[in-house]
XYZ file of N, CA and C in Angstrom:
417
model
N 11.405 -1.549 -22.123
C 12.382 -2.194 -20.776
C 12.286 -0.558 -20.427
N 13.345 -0.437 -20.548
C 13.920 1.170 -19.711
C 13.002 1.700 -19.257
N 11.974 2.324 -19.509
C 10.708 2.742 -19.077
C 10.428 1.811 -17.849
N 10.587 0.480 -18.173
C 9.227 -0.007 -17.166
C 9.934 0.375 -15.839
N 11.040 -0.173 -15.370
C 12.535 0.331 -14.749
C 12.733 1.521 -14.137
N 12.660 2.772 -14.722
C 12.350 3.942 -14.341
C 10.756 4.114 -13.653
N 10.235 3.368 -14.738
C 8.632 3.566 -13.984
C 8.871 3.041 -12.266
N 9.152 1.610 -12.078
C 9.418 0.301 -11.211
C 10.011 1.420 -9.878
N 10.898 2.467 -10.543
C 12.163 2.920 -9.471
C 10.918 4.206 -9.128
N 10.601 5.117 -9.609
C 9.566 5.833 -8.983
C 8.590 4.884 -8.751
N 8.104 4.592 -8.507
C 7.597 4.007 -7.555
C 8.773 3.227 -6.538
N 9.159 2.944 -6.351
C 9.508 2.441 -5.491
C 9.677 4.202 -4.349
N 10.405 4.077 -4.880
C 10.563 6.023 -4.495
C 9.275 6.013 -2.989
N 7.948 6.412 -3.991
C 6.538 6.619 -4.072
C 6.518 5.622 -2.594
N 6.769 5.025 -2.570
C 6.142 3.133 -2.107
C 7.380 3.226 -0.919
N 8.437 3.536 -1.012
C 9.303 3.834 0.260
C 8.732 4.872 0.975
N 8.153 6.123 1.139
C 7.925 6.981 1.036
C 6.827 7.147 1.956
N 5.808 6.267 1.831
C 4.409 4.985 1.990
C 4.336 5.001 2.508
N 5.679 3.672 2.764
C 5.458 3.104 3.656
C 5.887 4.002 4.804
N 6.762 4.174 5.054
C 7.441 4.765 6.197
C 6.321 6.075 7.076
N 5.206 6.453 6.745
C 4.229 6.562 6.519
C 3.189 5.611 6.774
N 3.001 4.901 6.217
C 1.947 3.798 6.695
C 2.546 2.927 8.023
N 3.924 3.184 8.461
C 5.154 1.823 9.403
C 4.900 3.399 10.816
N 5.415 4.292 10.230
C 5.045 5.069 11.066
C 4.031 6.046 12.047
N 2.932 5.834 11.039
C 1.482 5.690 12.126
C 0.996 5.200 12.970
N 1.472 3.529 12.564
C 1.105 2.179 12.776
C 2.201 1.659 14.131
N 2.623 2.581 13.936
C 3.746 1.883 14.966
C 3.010 3.557 16.169
N 3.380 4.474 15.754
C 2.622 5.962 17.064
C 0.930 5.152 17.639
N 0.645 4.398 16.705
C -1.219 4.209 17.677
C -0.783 3.228 18.419
N 0.308 1.314 18.027
C 0.550 0.955 19.031
C 1.369 1.404 20.147
N 2.259 2.109 19.640
C 2.935 2.979 21.181
C 2.601 3.498 21.840
N 2.185 4.472 21.132
C 1.394 5.959 21.847
C 0.762 5.747 23.010
N -0.783 5.020 21.965
C -2.111 5.373 22.025
C -2.749 4.249 22.522
N -1.551 2.627 22.548
C -2.020 1.821 22.770
C -2.729 0.448 21.739
N -3.417 1.173 20.831
C -4.114 1.171 20.282
C -3.867 -0.375 19.131
N -4.617 -1.930 19.218
C -4.624 -2.863 18.560
C -4.162 -2.836 17.514
N -2.751 -3.901 17.104
C -2.104 -3.520 16.861
C -2.338 -3.542 14.441
N -3.965 -4.780 14.812
C -4.597 -4.316 13.753
C -5.479 -3.656 12.950
N -6.327 -2.459 13.877
C -6.488 -1.996 13.956
C -5.725 -0.790 13.467
N -4.174 -0.889 13.876
C -3.840 0.502 13.220
C -3.071 0.083 12.426
N -2.789 -1.065 11.658
C -1.626 -0.733 10.747
C -3.715 -0.754 10.163
N -4.748 -0.947 9.586
C -6.178 -0.789 9.262
C -5.988 1.346 8.958
N -5.663 1.691 10.483
C -5.578 3.177 10.043
C -4.477 3.738 9.294
N -3.064 3.459 9.499
C -2.577 3.360 9.278
C -2.304 3.565 7.411
N -2.757 2.143 7.518
C -2.846 2.286 5.426
C -3.830 3.128 4.263
N -5.148 3.310 5.610
C -5.313 4.468 4.220
C -4.560 5.336 4.542
N -4.096 6.266 5.429
C -3.722 7.471 5.696
C -2.405 7.101 5.139
N -1.576 6.272 4.025
C -0.695 6.124 3.379
C -1.179 5.651 1.855
N -2.866 5.275 1.547
C -2.838 5.740 0.950
C -3.386 6.987 -0.009
N -3.842 7.987 0.819
C -3.989 8.472 0.564
C -2.998 8.975 -0.441
N -1.748 9.396 0.463
C -0.209 10.540 0.033
C -0.256 10.170 -1.032
N 0.103 8.193 -1.972
C 0.538 7.550 -2.246
C -0.723 7.322 -3.740
N -2.070 8.333 -3.703
C -2.378 8.463 -4.752
C -2.055 9.617 -5.612
N -1.801 10.598 -4.083
C -1.411 11.923 -4.899
C -0.370 12.038 -5.982
N 0.968 10.791 -5.103
C 2.841 11.350 -5.345
C 2.659 10.362 -6.973
N 1.970 8.675 -6.943
C 2.206 8.167 -7.752
C 1.159 8.117 -9.057
N -0.231 8.925 -8.449
C 0.198 9.771 -10.195
C 0.229 11.116 -10.673
N 1.278 11.812 -9.799
C 1.873 12.461 -10.052
C 3.190 11.995 -10.989
N 3.736 11.115 -10.161
C 4.949 10.655 -10.300
C 5.585 9.523 -11.068
N 4.262 8.586 -10.459
C 4.715 7.033 -11.850
C 4.231 7.312 -12.641
N 2.577 7.465 -12.354
C 1.605 6.820 -13.519
C 1.537 7.853 -14.429
N 0.987 7.992 -15.668
C 0.463 8.635 -16.171
C -1.220 8.642 -16.470
N -1.754 9.635 -16.865
C -3.270 9.972 -16.600
C -3.114 9.378 -17.938
N -4.682 8.335 -17.648
C -5.269 7.729 -18.651
C -6.387 9.315 -19.312
N -5.973 9.169 -20.885
C -6.992 9.656 -21.453
C -8.851 9.362 -21.462
N -8.235 7.744 -21.684
C -10.161 7.457 -21.614
C -10.566 7.423 -19.726
N -10.279 8.047 -19.233
C -10.889 8.221 -17.833
C -10.403 9.633 -16.986
N -11.858 9.470 -17.043
C -11.982 10.888 -15.588
C -11.394 10.399 -14.128
N -10.729 11.652 -13.386
C -10.235 12.135 -12.705
C -11.181 11.698 -11.595
N -12.142 11.696 -11.800
C -12.783 11.262 -10.342
C -13.086 9.604 -10.562
N -13.118 8.767 -11.816
C -13.416 7.854 -12.039
C -12.010 6.497 -11.670
N -11.040 7.268 -12.600
C -9.109 7.715 -11.799
C -8.912 7.292 -10.145
N -9.626 7.582 -9.407
C -9.631 8.114 -8.126
C -9.991 7.010 -7.241
N -11.860 6.960 -7.785
C -12.383 5.370 -7.158
C -11.685 4.002 -7.402
N -10.829 4.144 -8.728
C -10.703 3.397 -9.407
C -9.219 2.220 -8.600
N -8.401 3.761 -8.847
C -7.305 3.156 -7.705
C -7.863 3.149 -6.120
N -8.982 3.784 -5.600
C -9.734 3.493 -4.661
C -9.857 1.842 -3.899
N -10.390 0.889 -5.412
C -10.840 0.110 -5.402
C -9.478 -0.919 -5.112
N -8.625 -0.303 -5.813
C -7.369 -1.620 -5.962
C -6.719 -1.364 -4.221
N -6.852 0.016 -3.960
C -6.418 0.076 -2.757
C -6.848 -0.694 -1.277
N -8.225 -0.336 -1.106
C -9.054 -1.598 -0.536
C -8.672 -3.131 -0.450
N -8.822 -3.369 -1.851
C -8.681 -5.204 -1.880
C -6.769 -5.136 -1.434
N -6.285 -4.073 -1.486
C -4.759 -3.924 -1.017
C -4.599 -3.776 0.409
N -5.607 -3.091 0.913
C -6.100 -3.198 2.708
C -6.243 -4.825 2.719
N -7.666 -5.070 2.198
C -7.939 -6.549 2.868
C -7.040 -7.390 2.343
N -5.528 -6.968 1.390
C -4.374 -8.889 1.191
C -3.519 -8.265 2.880
N -3.753 -6.824 3.081
C -2.929 -6.677 4.735
C -2.800 -6.441 5.887
N -5.050 -6.409 5.892
C -5.550 -7.126 7.032
C -5.579 -9.153 6.714
N -5.952 -9.651 6.875
C -5.445 -10.423 6.182
C -3.945 -11.168 6.668
N -2.761 -10.641 6.028
C -1.405 -10.604 6.549
C -1.099 -10.300 7.980
N -1.708 -9.504 8.757
C -2.040 -8.460 10.015
C -3.190 -9.946 10.260
N -3.833 -10.283 10.550
C -4.392 -10.977 10.886
C -3.334 -12.744 11.187
N -3.556 -12.989 10.520
C -3.037 -14.181 10.484
C -1.146 -14.316 10.854
N -0.529 -13.175 11.225
C 0.681 -13.674 12.397
C 0.173 -12.610 13.283
N -0.641 -12.201 13.743
C -1.067 -11.998 14.960
C -1.148 -13.554 15.581
N -2.710 -14.430 14.605
C -2.797 -15.520 15.355
C -1.977 -16.905 15.519
N -0.998 -16.078 13.806
C -0.047 -17.578 14.194
C 1.354 -17.396 15.049
N 1.200 -16.255 15.924
C 2.426 -15.608 17.257
C 1.675 -15.709 18.117
N 0.098 -15.573 18.228
C -0.903 -16.299 19.531
C 0.064 -17.654 19.080
N -0.777 -18.596 18.891
C -0.616 -19.544 18.625
C 0.535 -20.493 19.367
N 1.455 -19.815 18.903
C 3.302 -19.811 19.325
C 3.371 -19.681 20.917
N 2.668 -19.060 21.331
C 2.686 -18.299 23.052
C 2.737 -17.243 23.057
N 3.248 -16.333 21.651
C 4.295 -15.192 21.702
C 2.857 -14.087 22.491
N 3.367 -13.204 23.019
C 2.717 -11.859 22.986
C 2.370 -10.917 21.823
N 1.650 -11.539 20.484
C 1.761 -10.469 19.493
C 1.982 -9.339 19.937
N 0.930 -8.207 20.606
C 0.391 -6.873 20.012
C 2.296 -5.792 21.509
N 2.645 -7.322 22.220
C 3.018 -6.348 23.087
C 5.433 -6.704 22.609
N 4.913 -6.898 21.551
C 6.427 -7.042 20.866
C 6.486 -6.521 19.795
N 7.715 -6.845 19.420
C 8.168 -6.917 18.013
C 7.288 -7.297 16.858
N 6.899 -8.552 16.883
C 6.390 -9.602 16.633
C 5.319 -9.061 15.452
N 4.687 -7.607 15.612
C 3.951 -7.232 14.688
C 4.659 -6.520 13.319
N 5.984 -5.551 13.903
C 6.509 -4.612 12.906
C 6.724 -6.110 12.158
N 7.687 -6.964 12.451
C 7.750 -8.221 10.942
C 6.652 -8.236 10.192
N 5.960 -8.309 10.527
C 4.446 -9.094 9.996
C 3.844 -7.577 9.091
N 3.897 -6.928 9.183
C 3.527 -5.386 8.592
C 4.973 -5.333 7.758
N 6.332 -5.351 7.617
C 7.262 -5.479 7.119
C 6.587 -6.678 5.798
N 6.227 -7.527 6.086
C 5.897 -8.704 4.519
C 4.450 -8.788 3.822
N 3.749 -8.089 4.796
C 2.059 -7.355 4.477
C 2.531 -6.443 3.403
N 3.622 -4.978 3.681
C 3.703 -4.250 3.009
C 4.200 -5.198 1.414
N 5.487 -5.708 2.015
C 5.918 -6.656 0.624
C 5.007 -6.247 -0.467
N 4.004 -7.925 -0.430
C 3.080 -8.240 -0.827
C 2.352 -7.066 -1.099
N 1.369 -6.273 -0.597
C 0.746 -4.850 -1.539
C 1.403 -4.139 -2.021
N 2.465 -4.464 -2.108
C 4.003 -3.543 -2.621
C 4.144 -4.268 -4.727
N 3.798 -5.283 -4.631
C 3.511 -5.802 -5.919
C 2.194 -5.952 -6.079
N 1.368 -6.060 -5.284
C -0.498 -5.828 -5.848
C -0.559 -4.044 -6.788
N -0.183 -3.879 -6.278
C -0.455 -1.827 -6.545
C 0.588 -1.814 -7.549
N 1.389 -1.929 -8.037
C 2.049 -2.202 -8.764
C 1.261 -2.644 -10.019
N 1.268 -3.894 -9.922
C 1.202 -4.432 -11.095
C -0.569 -4.010 -11.492
N -1.571 -3.912 -10.365
C -2.861 -4.052 -10.420
C -3.075 -1.870 -11.353
N -1.337 -1.651 -10.356
C -1.751 0.463 -10.977
C -1.755 0.233 -12.103
N -0.347 -0.483 -12.645
C 0.249 0.028 -14.350
C -0.902 -1.104 -14.780
N -1.770 -2.243 -14.769
C -2.696 -2.291 -15.685
C -4.337 -2.143 -15.419
N -4.816 -1.240 -14.467
C -5.714 -0.117 -14.810
C -5.374 1.012 -15.281
N -4.695 2.227 -14.810
C -4.511 3.453 -14.479
C -3.552 3.714 -15.639
N -2.682 3.043 -15.893
C -0.928 4.092 -16.764
C -2.108 3.862 -17.953
N -1.715 5.163 -18.687
C -2.053 5.599 -19.142
C -0.875 5.044 -20.214
N 0.371 5.357 -20.179
C 1.594 4.896 -20.381
C 1.498 3.225 -21.008
N 1.103 2.483 -20.478
C 0.324 1.333 -20.861
C -0.231 0.627 -21.808
N -0.842 1.901 -22.225
C -2.113 1.899 -23.452
C -1.597 1.128 -24.677
């Protein structure tokens, strides 16, 4: 149990850094480049996944001996793409909900709150899926 808690805390640190990368890139793209929030969220998510792979596989999870690094990366990307789909569905759902309520979604801070919710959901998916399919210490 202690090992699981330590691993989750490390995952949390990597996740917080990845969140700031994800959130910062998204806000910069929306506010400075006037990009659509849903597209910006997708781009920022991909940038954070690259960081997350390097940091997670170095500091959080142990390499599985039965997986090559190439296969490990492919699985990580597949799990991340599923996370991206979850992220984008929540962002689109939030945009739809605020638009239906008559709120200018792209012009206000609403997309940020939706992104925080999306991040929490995807964080749970990421930890559980990576622990099940990638973590060598879980074998």
